[in-house]
């Protein structure tokens, strides 16, 4: 033991007395502190996201130091011809390797200590968080640092032992780059091989859900720890094989023992890879079930985007979900359908997630047989065999069970998880069919690039509802140990149950995890991660102002009965770039929340958010057309823009200069309308058009610009009441009647616009 202690002291003394290495941890701490303290305006003011972003670069740079130290420690004496005489010392190769590794690991731990000090200081003093709030993420980062230092140092020492030439420095540099950025960008991401993440030296990949502050590390605990066990065994294997190779070069009585230990370490690595491999095998088997169920479109489908599917209007849902301790869901869903809503002379189809095992189906209390293929359930009874009067209501009850952990193969270099239930952490998207969905429309589609995604998000920019029509929902959750939030109203919560209800909704999505509910001054509240600062309260206030404006002038029930959900949506299987009205509330991407207020720092409100709220309140039944500046077929975009202009002048009482400044920041259409140039589009836009078509297009553009400019000038002239009357009448006469007609946007012809304008303005 004395010899081990003296050898360890020697190795640490050489390292810690080197001024170059001694100053590096301090420089690292300064770099990290400056990066986290001075958050750029384009990044969220968020400790978890920002520290993870720093680790992707900062920690990876320190792995280069680990690689250099590992090579230097071996080449200093063991691989140096000048010091061959030290092999005659009464010092075993095992002692030399292990003490060098421990000394190097101790030095590299100073970077972890510096990271910890800066992390706690920034989180507590700058963000005002309690240690309990960020402890899980803090300790996760500490372990990530230590694990990656251990395996990188062992790899560097192994390279130095096996390669005696100075080229080992170049090979070490290549191993450092290959084991971090190259394997991440060119292998894991581009080749969609996420299971190779365990071979990434620090596993801070560029696109990962681990920095998801709501679910991240919590739902990946099994993957994290099976990977850590494998990585630890791999590092031990490298050290053991190093000792074996050195013993084979030196006369020693321990050759046989070192060979046996080396072989055993290799076997151990293989054994500990098995749990990690089985974890990923389960993931891929789940994905294959979903992929086999996905609709595979042909070219005609992509060109038309239309197909005919059975639709069954549902009057109400009554769903009871019991979560078992192993996260198995026991579900009983009762669907009420009126007799006159039954499709005549057809089989009845329903969709249910293929991961859920259907146990029983009954109609009006009588069990019936059914056929199931993937997610498609075909009831063995024809619709006209269910006898009843026109006013009769029929109850179709489904009993099913199963686990929901829907990982999907990565798309756009990022993992996708459509839905999951993992202890306290829940995300159940209504679009994936965790409750029966009427009709035979597919749940999933094999999209461009052969990636699977929920069917009804294919032709939209964001999340969409699960049902084609609205229905009454009663949802009861049992044995969920943490609060679960929904896109419909929570009417009761107690230790045993959580009950949600909606009179009229197109679906329901559930979320639960590292979330808190923040109450506003009124009835509105917001569900956010606990790391968000004051932004949630500002969002509540701005949404309230915008919804009050809509309710004052339009006959729309726009009261938000469920809390606003501010969630990180990275990797959740759908794209969403702005606030969107979902079921009975707004869902706002977390990164967008910060942009709303970072971009508009000079204003007390976020005009972008308010515009999104107004648009979703009045036009949510149509496909997204917000931001469109010009259409020959319809002036709907001028109406949408005009309502926002009216809101700024009428509700927020902006002055002329404030109004123009707001337009400069958030509304490009304003510049289109007020631009003196005749032609907004470049000449290349008109390529392929005949002369007559170009003239017709340009004439339509002029009329569109003139209509938008006249509206703005009338507002600026102070005729607010007239503009309000005109826009309200236009909306009531032309937009409301077109809701439910499946138009991309409401059609308001130039002639209809001018007629309404002249009628309102003629009353002056």
XYZ file of C-alpha atoms in Angstrom:
764
model
C 0.000 0.000 0.000
C 2.933 2.312 0.739
C 4.266 1.875 -2.794
C 0.821 2.588 -4.261
C 0.554 5.764 -2.189
C 4.015 6.999 -3.192
C 3.322 6.273 -6.863
C -0.022 8.061 -6.710
C 1.562 11.081 -4.983
C 4.207 11.216 -7.692
C 1.656 11.178 -10.500
C -0.567 13.823 -8.912
C 2.433 16.029 -8.106
C 3.546 16.005 -11.749
C 0.052 16.952 -12.911
C -0.894 19.564 -10.345
C 2.439 21.357 -10.420
C 2.121 21.957 -14.145
C 1.024 25.608 -14.403
C -0.581 25.096 -17.796
C -2.857 22.322 -16.547
C -3.459 24.123 -13.245
C -4.957 27.218 -14.867
C -7.245 25.363 -17.300
C -10.051 24.546 -14.792
C -10.145 28.212 -13.744
C -10.423 29.360 -17.364
C -13.157 26.781 -17.879
C -15.118 28.163 -14.926
C -14.811 31.731 -16.209
C -15.963 30.646 -19.666
C -18.969 28.778 -18.297
C -19.949 31.560 -15.918
C -19.775 34.206 -18.630
C -21.762 32.047 -21.070
C -24.577 31.345 -18.610
C -24.692 34.846 -17.164
C -24.762 36.671 -20.493
C -27.582 34.777 -22.207
C -27.942 35.913 -25.854
C -31.306 37.433 -26.765
C -32.083 34.592 -29.194
C -31.777 31.903 -26.498
C -34.220 31.112 -23.689
C -33.472 32.509 -20.255
C -33.381 28.974 -18.928
C -30.718 27.315 -16.771
C -31.311 23.719 -17.938
C -31.336 24.438 -21.657
C -28.407 26.841 -21.486
C -26.180 24.599 -19.375
C -26.801 21.696 -21.737
C -25.949 23.895 -24.694
C -22.734 24.895 -22.956
C -21.810 21.285 -22.145
C -22.109 20.354 -25.818
C -19.141 22.600 -26.537
C -17.446 23.389 -23.224
C -17.361 19.882 -21.818
C -16.380 18.434 -25.185
C -13.365 20.757 -25.218
C -12.253 19.454 -21.828
C -12.318 15.916 -23.226
C -9.476 17.047 -25.467
C -7.514 17.819 -22.304
C -8.366 14.348 -20.978
C -7.070 12.822 -24.207
C -3.831 14.825 -24.009
C -3.199 13.993 -20.341
C -3.803 10.292 -20.876
C -1.286 10.121 -23.710
C 1.303 12.251 -21.894
C 1.176 10.192 -18.707
C 1.912 6.977 -20.618
C 4.539 8.437 -22.929
C 6.342 10.178 -20.074
C 7.827 6.961 -18.766
C 6.146 3.692 -19.800
C 6.504 4.285 -23.554
C 9.656 6.395 -23.467
C 12.853 4.546 -24.573
C 14.854 6.889 -22.355
C 13.168 5.433 -19.302
C 13.307 1.736 -20.145
C 15.345 1.245 -16.981
C 12.281 1.913 -14.820
C 10.946 -1.491 -15.852
C 13.457 -2.925 -13.413
C 11.738 -1.140 -10.541
C 9.739 -3.244 -8.075
C 6.572 -1.688 -9.476
C 3.914 -3.701 -11.238
C 2.330 -2.546 -14.478
C -1.019 -2.708 -12.740
C 0.158 -0.227 -10.121
C 1.550 2.123 -12.774
C -1.589 2.106 -14.923
C -4.104 2.375 -12.087
C -2.275 5.170 -10.231
C -1.840 7.137 -13.453
C -5.544 6.709 -14.207
C -6.586 7.781 -10.695
C -4.279 10.817 -10.781
C -5.576 11.886 -14.176
C -9.168 11.291 -13.092
C -8.591 13.365 -9.944
C -7.236 16.240 -12.021
C -10.121 16.077 -14.510
C -12.560 16.107 -11.592
C -11.480 19.695 -10.936
C -13.398 20.633 -14.099
C -16.452 18.942 -12.609
C -15.945 20.886 -9.373
C -15.670 24.164 -11.303
C -18.801 23.295 -13.285
C -20.668 22.518 -10.068
C -19.674 25.800 -8.414
C -20.693 27.878 -11.431
C -23.909 25.862 -11.910
C -25.062 26.358 -8.319
C -24.023 30.012 -8.296
C -25.888 30.892 -11.509
C -28.966 28.787 -10.698
C -29.319 30.169 -7.167
C -28.247 33.790 -7.562
C -29.167 34.648 -11.151
C -32.230 32.450 -11.681
C -33.364 32.428 -8.049
C -33.992 28.674 -7.963
C -33.917 26.460 -4.915
C -31.473 23.558 -4.984
C -34.332 21.069 -4.927
C -35.684 22.470 -8.191
C -32.578 21.725 -10.231
C -30.909 18.990 -8.148
C -31.813 16.128 -10.513
C -30.308 17.922 -13.514
C -27.303 19.067 -11.496
C -26.347 15.569 -10.347
C -27.058 14.198 -13.813
C -24.492 16.593 -15.273
C -21.938 15.709 -12.581
C -22.251 12.014 -13.409
C -22.105 12.727 -17.155
C -18.869 14.657 -16.637
C -17.243 11.988 -14.502
C -18.281 9.081 -16.695
C -17.032 10.763 -19.853
C -13.733 11.760 -18.223
C -13.184 8.187 -17.078
C -13.753 6.529 -20.447
C -11.886 9.238 -22.399
C -8.859 9.055 -20.108
C -8.820 5.245 -20.328
C -9.088 5.422 -24.129
C -6.197 7.904 -24.339
C -3.976 5.741 -22.149
C -4.875 2.661 -24.189
C -3.903 4.401 -27.427
C -0.575 5.448 -25.913
C 0.149 1.899 -24.736
C -0.666 0.292 -28.094
C 0.947 2.993 -30.294
C 4.489 3.878 -29.286
C 5.118 6.384 -32.084
C 4.481 10.125 -31.681
C 1.691 9.810 -34.231
C -0.428 8.740 -31.262
C -1.028 12.457 -30.585
C -2.652 12.835 -33.999
C -4.587 9.607 -33.555
C -5.709 10.794 -30.124
C -6.971 14.044 -31.620
C -8.871 12.084 -34.288
C -10.345 9.789 -31.616
C -11.488 12.835 -29.648
C -13.190 14.411 -32.661
C -14.572 11.106 -33.942
C -15.959 10.171 -30.528
C -17.826 13.463 -30.169
C -18.841 15.600 -33.130
C -18.174 13.177 -35.991
C -20.104 10.241 -34.543
C -22.880 12.640 -33.534
C -23.315 14.529 -36.803
C -22.359 11.991 -39.454
C -23.284 8.642 -37.903
C -25.901 8.999 -35.181
C -27.833 11.849 -36.801
C -27.429 11.465 -40.541
C -27.604 7.674 -40.563
C -30.359 7.653 -37.914
C -28.519 5.268 -35.576
C -29.437 6.628 -32.133
C -28.450 3.433 -30.312
C -24.807 4.327 -31.000
C -25.119 7.255 -28.594
C -23.490 5.118 -25.910
C -20.251 5.273 -27.931
C -20.316 9.063 -27.872
C -17.626 10.130 -25.427
C -19.827 12.474 -23.373
C -23.313 11.821 -24.804
C -24.080 15.541 -24.999
C -25.291 15.147 -28.561
C -26.292 18.209 -30.543
C -29.924 17.097 -30.906
C -31.178 15.333 -27.831
C -34.227 15.293 -25.586
C -32.036 15.125 -22.479
C -32.190 18.922 -22.240
C -35.983 18.808 -22.299
C -36.707 20.428 -18.945
C -40.123 18.809 -18.494
C -39.456 15.166 -19.402
C -35.832 14.799 -20.585
C -33.658 12.854 -18.171
C -36.651 11.481 -16.267
C -38.108 9.334 -19.044
C -34.684 8.116 -20.213
C -33.400 6.780 -16.892
C -33.276 3.184 -18.127
C -31.318 4.151 -21.214
C -28.991 6.397 -19.211
C -28.077 3.786 -16.599
C -27.760 0.806 -18.934
C -25.481 2.972 -21.051
C -23.455 4.054 -18.004
C -22.932 0.452 -16.907
C -21.684 -0.447 -20.355
C -19.392 2.591 -20.538
C -17.946 1.883 -17.074
C -17.244 -1.731 -18.031
C -15.650 -0.555 -21.266
C -13.298 1.756 -19.357
C -12.389 -1.079 -16.958
C -11.768 -3.332 -19.959
C -9.376 -0.794 -21.499
C -7.398 -0.553 -18.245
C -7.290 -4.338 -17.827
C -6.195 -4.977 -21.398
C -3.512 -2.287 -21.053
C -2.068 -4.073 -18.033
C -2.240 -7.388 -19.887
C -0.369 -6.001 -22.923
C 2.345 -4.480 -20.743
C 2.742 -7.724 -18.794
C 3.204 -9.613 -22.054
C 6.197 -7.365 -22.840
C 7.817 -7.801 -19.443
C 9.031 -10.817 -17.559
C 6.458 -11.296 -14.820
C 4.859 -14.144 -12.964
C 1.406 -12.610 -13.457
C 1.071 -13.110 -17.228
C -1.520 -15.849 -16.993
C -3.570 -13.982 -14.424
C -3.485 -10.778 -16.461
C -4.585 -12.640 -19.606
C -7.488 -14.222 -17.735
C -8.534 -10.868 -16.265
C -8.249 -9.233 -19.682
C -10.483 -11.881 -21.271
C -12.950 -11.643 -18.386
C -13.169 -7.863 -18.808
C -13.991 -8.301 -22.498
C -16.722 -10.798 -21.610
C -18.037 -8.374 -18.970
C -18.343 -5.640 -21.592
C -20.368 -7.962 -23.788
C -22.632 -8.980 -20.918
C -23.286 -5.393 -19.834
C -24.085 -4.386 -23.396
C -26.979 -6.858 -23.356
C -29.350 -4.725 -21.167
C -28.613 -1.681 -23.309
C -29.145 -3.676 -26.492
C -32.398 -5.142 -25.176
C -33.614 -1.664 -24.298
C -33.092 -0.518 -27.879
C -34.507 -3.761 -29.263
C -37.745 -3.009 -27.389
C -37.753 0.505 -28.814
C -37.310 -0.731 -32.364
C -39.940 -3.444 -31.940
C -42.399 -0.775 -30.790
C -41.516 1.357 -33.770
C -41.989 -1.603 -36.115
C -45.498 -2.155 -34.763
C -46.376 1.470 -35.500
C -44.590 1.412 -38.858
C -46.490 -1.721 -39.916
C -49.741 0.042 -39.093
C -48.836 3.278 -40.913
C -50.590 4.218 -44.130
C -48.249 4.137 -47.128
C -49.366 6.786 -49.639
C -48.765 6.704 -53.361
C -47.922 9.608 -55.653
C -51.579 10.375 -56.374
C -52.247 10.758 -52.669
C -49.452 13.302 -52.238
C -50.704 15.242 -55.220
C -54.299 15.404 -54.042
C -53.922 15.032 -50.275
C -57.478 13.717 -50.171
C -59.010 10.364 -49.331
C -62.469 9.219 -48.345
C -62.880 7.731 -44.899
C -65.840 6.759 -42.765
C -66.920 9.391 -40.263
C -69.003 8.584 -37.214
C -70.108 11.595 -35.148
C -69.663 10.841 -31.457
C -72.004 12.503 -28.989
C -69.853 11.852 -25.912
C -66.878 10.019 -24.453
C -66.679 8.643 -20.928
C -63.143 7.377 -20.351
C -61.726 5.817 -17.181
C -57.964 5.265 -17.088
C -56.298 3.289 -14.294
C -52.499 3.418 -14.223
C -50.846 0.382 -12.664
C -47.505 0.564 -10.878
C -45.635 -0.724 -13.936
C -47.250 2.010 -16.109
C -49.729 -0.373 -17.740
C -52.952 1.467 -18.501
C -56.283 -0.217 -17.845
C -58.866 1.723 -19.834
C -62.632 1.593 -20.187
C -64.006 3.967 -22.824
C -67.714 4.362 -23.456
C -68.730 6.163 -26.650
C -72.278 7.442 -27.073
C -73.605 7.613 -30.643
C -77.060 8.741 -31.709
C -79.120 6.586 -34.044
C -79.268 9.231 -36.754
C -75.490 9.626 -36.597
C -74.925 6.014 -37.617
C -73.627 5.531 -41.181
C -76.322 3.638 -43.053
C -75.679 0.077 -44.236
C -71.979 0.076 -43.348
C -69.671 -1.748 -41.007
C -68.535 0.349 -38.069
C -64.818 1.145 -37.924
C -62.735 2.483 -35.073
C -59.050 3.124 -34.553
C -57.115 2.285 -31.387
C -53.374 2.542 -30.864
C -51.777 -0.750 -31.974
C -49.735 -0.940 -28.749
C -52.940 -1.303 -26.738
C -54.503 -4.746 -26.339
C -58.272 -4.721 -26.896
C -60.032 -7.031 -24.438
C -63.723 -6.521 -25.057
C -66.260 -4.502 -27.063
C -69.943 -4.233 -26.203
C -72.898 -2.309 -27.612
C -75.665 -1.345 -25.200
C -74.318 -3.852 -22.670
C -74.087 -6.829 -25.047
C -70.695 -8.179 -26.040
C -70.009 -8.304 -29.756
C -67.246 -9.853 -31.789
C -64.811 -7.776 -33.767
C -61.844 -8.047 -36.068
C -58.637 -6.140 -35.516
C -55.777 -5.464 -37.880
C -53.181 -3.164 -36.404
C -55.041 -0.106 -35.157
C -58.194 -0.782 -37.233
C -61.113 -2.316 -35.356
C -64.024 -3.609 -37.433
C -67.183 -4.384 -35.464
C -69.017 -7.496 -36.609
C -72.368 -5.715 -36.640
C -73.716 -3.571 -39.464
C -74.906 -0.108 -38.540
C -78.510 -0.798 -39.585
C -78.593 -3.886 -37.332
C -78.399 -1.624 -34.286
C -82.088 -0.936 -33.895
C -83.364 2.287 -32.424
C -85.404 5.412 -33.041
C -83.966 8.618 -34.400
C -83.540 9.879 -30.847
C -81.954 6.673 -29.546
C -78.469 6.804 -28.044
C -76.214 3.774 -28.258
C -73.313 3.074 -25.929
C -70.272 1.347 -27.405
C -67.875 0.288 -24.664
C -64.226 -0.599 -25.271
C -62.050 -2.284 -22.646
C -58.326 -2.385 -23.332
C -54.930 -2.279 -21.668
C -51.284 -1.751 -22.488
C -48.230 0.433 -22.124
C -47.683 3.580 -24.142
C -44.047 4.333 -24.881
C -44.082 5.383 -28.502
C -40.558 6.028 -29.643
C -40.227 6.688 -33.349
C -37.157 6.516 -35.536
C -35.361 9.869 -35.642
C -36.347 12.424 -38.245
C -34.463 15.604 -39.007
C -31.594 14.286 -36.871
C -33.698 14.185 -33.720
C -35.492 11.555 -31.672
C -39.268 11.517 -31.831
C -41.478 10.297 -29.014
C -45.138 10.526 -29.911
C -46.493 9.597 -26.474
C -45.455 7.962 -23.215
C -46.506 7.172 -19.668
C -43.488 6.832 -17.396
C -44.379 7.199 -13.727
C -45.078 10.860 -13.024
C -44.116 11.808 -16.572
C -46.961 11.717 -19.062
C -47.519 12.845 -22.611
C -50.555 11.356 -24.349
C -51.301 13.051 -27.645
C -54.911 12.508 -28.678
C -53.822 11.988 -32.283
C -52.085 8.665 -31.515
C -55.347 6.955 -30.552
C -54.991 6.239 -26.856
C -58.786 6.379 -26.834
C -60.973 4.911 -29.623
C -61.255 7.203 -32.631
C -64.291 6.628 -34.863
C -63.880 5.859 -38.557
C -61.130 4.221 -40.542
C -58.816 7.186 -41.096
C -55.243 5.996 -40.404
C -53.548 6.926 -37.157
C -50.081 7.053 -38.711
C -48.607 7.725 -42.109
C -45.269 6.934 -43.703
C -44.303 10.472 -44.532
C -41.687 11.941 -46.836
C -38.286 10.459 -46.052
C -39.988 7.254 -44.844
C -40.508 8.513 -41.321
C -43.659 7.674 -39.400
C -45.752 10.435 -37.897
C -49.350 10.917 -36.736
C -51.585 10.997 -39.809
C -53.434 14.212 -39.106
C -50.258 16.257 -38.652
C -48.977 15.493 -42.153
C -50.684 18.343 -43.965
C -50.402 20.904 -41.209
C -47.636 22.921 -39.675
C -48.457 21.792 -36.189
C -50.518 19.681 -33.824
C -54.092 18.889 -34.851
C -57.098 17.416 -33.099
C -57.806 13.688 -33.054
C -61.498 13.864 -34.006
C -63.001 15.247 -37.195
C -65.975 16.542 -35.167
C -66.535 17.844 -31.664
C -67.824 15.688 -28.797
C -68.497 15.819 -25.082
C -65.621 14.408 -23.000
C -65.559 13.037 -19.457
C -62.147 11.691 -18.479
C -61.211 10.113 -15.138
C -57.608 9.252 -14.267
C -56.768 6.976 -11.344
C -53.450 6.167 -9.625
C -51.510 8.972 -11.288
C -49.292 10.102 -8.448
C -48.558 13.570 -9.844
C -50.812 16.257 -11.271
C -51.760 15.621 -14.889
C -52.861 18.530 -17.058
C -55.074 18.366 -20.113
C -56.248 20.445 -23.033
C -59.702 20.403 -21.402
C -60.836 21.634 -17.996
C -59.936 19.811 -14.784
C -63.113 19.713 -12.678
C -61.883 17.660 -9.717
C -58.582 16.525 -8.221
C -58.023 14.378 -5.165
C -55.578 11.729 -3.971
C -57.391 8.968 -5.861
C -58.685 10.568 -9.056
C -58.305 13.439 -11.456
C -61.406 14.291 -13.466
C -61.579 16.357 -16.657
C -64.626 17.494 -18.580
C -65.523 19.355 -21.741
C -68.917 20.000 -23.251
C -67.551 20.276 -26.767
C -63.999 19.454 -27.847
C -62.300 17.778 -30.818
C -60.060 15.702 -28.581
C -57.902 15.682 -25.490
C -54.159 15.572 -24.870
C -52.613 14.858 -21.462
C -49.308 16.120 -20.089
C -47.597 15.599 -16.761
C -44.082 15.895 -15.461
C -41.782 18.576 -14.163
C -44.551 21.175 -14.377
C -46.186 23.762 -12.148
C -49.357 25.769 -12.609
C -49.056 29.534 -12.255
C -52.231 31.503 -11.614
C -52.923 34.841 -13.266
C -54.999 37.698 -11.886
C -58.171 36.359 -13.521
C -59.316 32.805 -14.113
C -56.584 32.059 -16.625
C -53.502 30.093 -15.571
C -50.455 28.625 -17.269
C -48.685 25.300 -16.889
C -44.927 25.706 -17.269
C -41.709 24.140 -16.086
C -40.573 25.494 -12.691
C -37.490 27.109 -14.214
C -39.468 29.701 -16.156
C -39.333 33.107 -14.575
C -41.876 35.900 -14.949
C -42.665 35.162 -18.607
C -45.630 32.934 -17.737
C -47.436 35.763 -15.957
C -46.853 38.085 -18.897
C -48.214 35.444 -21.268
C -51.366 35.075 -19.163
C -51.912 38.830 -19.210
C -51.371 39.176 -22.962
C -53.618 36.232 -23.822
C -56.333 37.670 -21.589
C -56.158 41.064 -23.326
C -56.339 39.494 -26.779
C -59.198 37.127 -25.924
C -61.178 39.957 -24.309
C -60.847 41.931 -27.546
C -62.239 39.012 -29.540
C -65.108 38.384 -27.120
C -66.106 42.058 -27.067
C -66.821 42.234 -30.800
C -67.462 38.674 -31.990
C -70.053 36.123 -30.960
C -67.435 33.517 -30.073
C -67.150 31.534 -26.877
C -63.423 31.926 -26.512
C -63.071 31.411 -22.765
C -60.051 29.239 -22.018
C -61.252 26.592 -19.607
C -57.952 24.740 -19.359
C -54.613 26.261 -18.374
C -52.307 27.464 -21.128
C -49.689 24.782 -21.773
C -46.169 26.098 -22.274
C -44.168 23.030 -23.226
C -40.914 22.108 -24.920
C -42.162 20.322 -28.035
C -38.829 19.141 -29.438
C -39.087 15.517 -30.483
C -42.792 15.113 -29.697
C -43.705 14.085 -33.226
C -45.226 17.313 -34.485
C -44.006 20.738 -35.489
C -45.225 23.864 -33.779
C -43.607 27.266 -34.062
C -46.154 29.523 -32.392
C -49.101 29.652 -30.021
C -51.915 27.435 -31.256
C -55.420 26.851 -29.961
C -55.681 23.163 -29.008
C -59.009 21.695 -27.909
C -59.865 24.200 -25.132
C -56.618 26.014 -24.503
C -53.421 27.315 -26.039
C -50.296 25.263 -26.455
C -47.165 27.382 -26.743
C -43.698 26.009 -27.550
C -41.324 26.900 -24.741
C -38.680 28.296 -27.079
C -41.320 30.517 -28.691
C -42.335 31.929 -25.310
C -38.865 33.384 -24.853
C -38.770 34.712 -28.411
C -42.099 36.460 -27.909
C -40.598 38.638 -25.204
C -36.942 38.716 -26.175
C -37.791 40.110 -29.637
C -40.193 42.694 -28.249
C -38.140 43.847 -25.266
C -38.934 47.512 -25.855
C -42.679 46.885 -25.545
C -44.749 46.043 -22.455
C -46.579 43.311 -24.397
C -45.700 40.729 -26.986
C -47.471 41.816 -30.147
C -46.538 38.531 -31.822
C -48.268 36.476 -29.152
C -51.352 38.677 -29.211
C -51.577 38.368 -32.968
C -51.320 34.574 -32.715
C -54.123 34.539 -30.138
C -56.428 36.704 -32.272
C -55.752 34.585 -35.327
C -56.372 31.292 -33.512
C -59.511 32.630 -31.882
C -61.110 33.685 -35.138
C -59.601 31.405 -37.792
C -58.668 28.180 -35.988
C -61.126 26.184 -38.135
C -59.028 26.919 -41.229
C -55.576 25.689 -42.218
C -52.786 28.095 -41.245
C -52.720 31.062 -43.621
C -51.539 33.696 -41.162
C -48.818 35.830 -42.641
C -50.077 35.482 -46.206
C -49.712 38.863 -47.874
C -51.466 38.384 -51.159
C -54.038 36.127 -52.806
C -55.922 36.671 -56.013
C -58.811 34.496 -54.848
C -59.479 35.970 -51.428
C -58.902 39.055 -49.302
C -59.000 36.922 -46.133
C -55.393 37.781 -45.355
C -56.242 41.510 -45.392
C -59.074 40.803 -42.961
C -56.739 38.853 -40.681
C -54.103 41.594 -40.788
C -56.731 44.313 -40.406
C -58.106 42.761 -37.227
C -54.620 42.836 -35.745
C -54.167 46.492 -36.760
C -57.532 47.300 -35.187
C -56.522 45.541 -31.974
C -53.333 47.588 -31.669
C -55.081 50.904 -32.216
C -58.414 50.197 -30.524
C -57.531 47.881 -27.633
C -53.919 48.858 -26.866
C -54.412 52.532 -27.809
C -51.122 52.790 -29.654
C -50.216 56.176 -31.060
C -49.400 56.669 -34.719
C -45.660 56.298 -34.106
C -46.083 53.334 -31.749
C -48.318 51.618 -34.282
C -45.759 51.978 -37.070
C -42.957 50.820 -34.786
C -44.956 47.730 -33.853
C -45.525 46.969 -37.526
C -41.827 47.274 -38.185
C -41.154 44.468 -35.703
C -43.971 41.990 -36.141
C -45.904 42.437 -39.386
C -44.312 42.167 -42.812
C -47.701 42.532 -44.520
C -47.794 46.145 -43.386
C -44.735 46.894 -45.496
C -46.330 45.136 -48.458
C -49.423 47.304 -48.236
C -47.546 50.569 -47.667
C -44.701 49.964 -50.152
C -44.781 52.476 -53.006
C -43.353 49.968 -55.456
C -45.927 48.568 -57.858
C -44.566 45.056 -57.915
C -43.855 43.141 -54.782
C -42.750 39.923 -56.466
C -39.515 39.542 -58.426
C -39.518 38.908 -62.175
C -38.557 35.261 -61.652
C -41.893 34.726 -59.914
C -43.729 35.274 -63.186
C -41.678 32.843 -65.232
C -43.882 30.449 -67.223
C -46.866 32.837 -67.276
C -48.262 34.342 -70.415
C -48.323 38.131 -70.837
C -52.052 38.198 -70.064
C -51.583 36.070 -66.946
C -48.805 38.344 -65.695
C -50.946 41.447 -66.203
C -53.883 39.789 -64.455
C -51.671 38.778 -61.548
C -50.135 42.217 -61.222
C -53.520 43.881 -61.387
C -54.714 41.615 -58.575
C -51.617 42.566 -56.608
C -52.304 46.279 -57.078
C -55.910 45.903 -55.920
C -54.800 43.879 -52.902
C -52.208 46.484 -51.921
C -54.691 49.308 -52.410
C -57.308 47.590 -50.218
C -54.791 46.950 -47.427
C -53.338 50.461 -47.645
C -56.789 52.078 -47.608
C -57.670 50.095 -44.468
C -54.494 51.233 -42.685
C -54.875 54.863 -43.749
C -58.484 54.874 -42.555
C -57.373 53.559 -39.169
C -54.600 56.143 -38.945
C -57.117 58.835 -39.837
C -58.958 58.006 -36.605
C -61.999 56.255 -38.109
C -61.640 53.342 -35.721
C -65.374 52.749 -35.229
C -65.984 52.498 -38.978
C -63.101 50.101 -39.510
C -64.280 47.974 -36.591
C -67.833 47.864 -37.993
C -66.526 46.911 -41.422
C -64.245 44.123 -40.184
C -66.861 42.661 -37.838
C -69.507 42.581 -40.569
C -67.068 41.070 -43.023
C -66.173 38.326 -40.558
C -69.789 37.560 -39.668
C -71.047 37.615 -43.252
C -68.259 35.725 -44.993
C -66.014 33.864 -42.544
C -68.474 32.307 -40.101
C -70.670 30.748 -42.849
C -67.586 29.085 -44.357
C -66.468 27.384 -41.161
C -66.673 23.627 -41.511
C -66.487 23.780 -45.308
C -62.879 22.489 -45.328
C -61.538 25.515 -47.170
C -57.844 26.294 -46.835
C -58.819 29.867 -46.003
C -62.146 31.747 -46.137
C -62.990 33.108 -49.578
C -63.683 36.843 -49.634
C -63.607 38.078 -53.212
C -62.372 41.580 -54.089
C -65.913 42.461 -55.192
C -67.404 41.350 -51.862
C -64.740 43.307 -49.993
C -65.423 46.500 -51.946
C -69.194 46.109 -51.590
C -69.014 45.805 -47.789
C -66.474 48.647 -47.593
C -68.633 51.004 -49.622
C -71.755 50.166 -47.610
C -70.083 50.861 -44.256
C -68.235 53.973 -45.361
C -71.316 55.375 -47.159
C -73.005 55.856 -43.778
C -70.578 58.651 -42.810
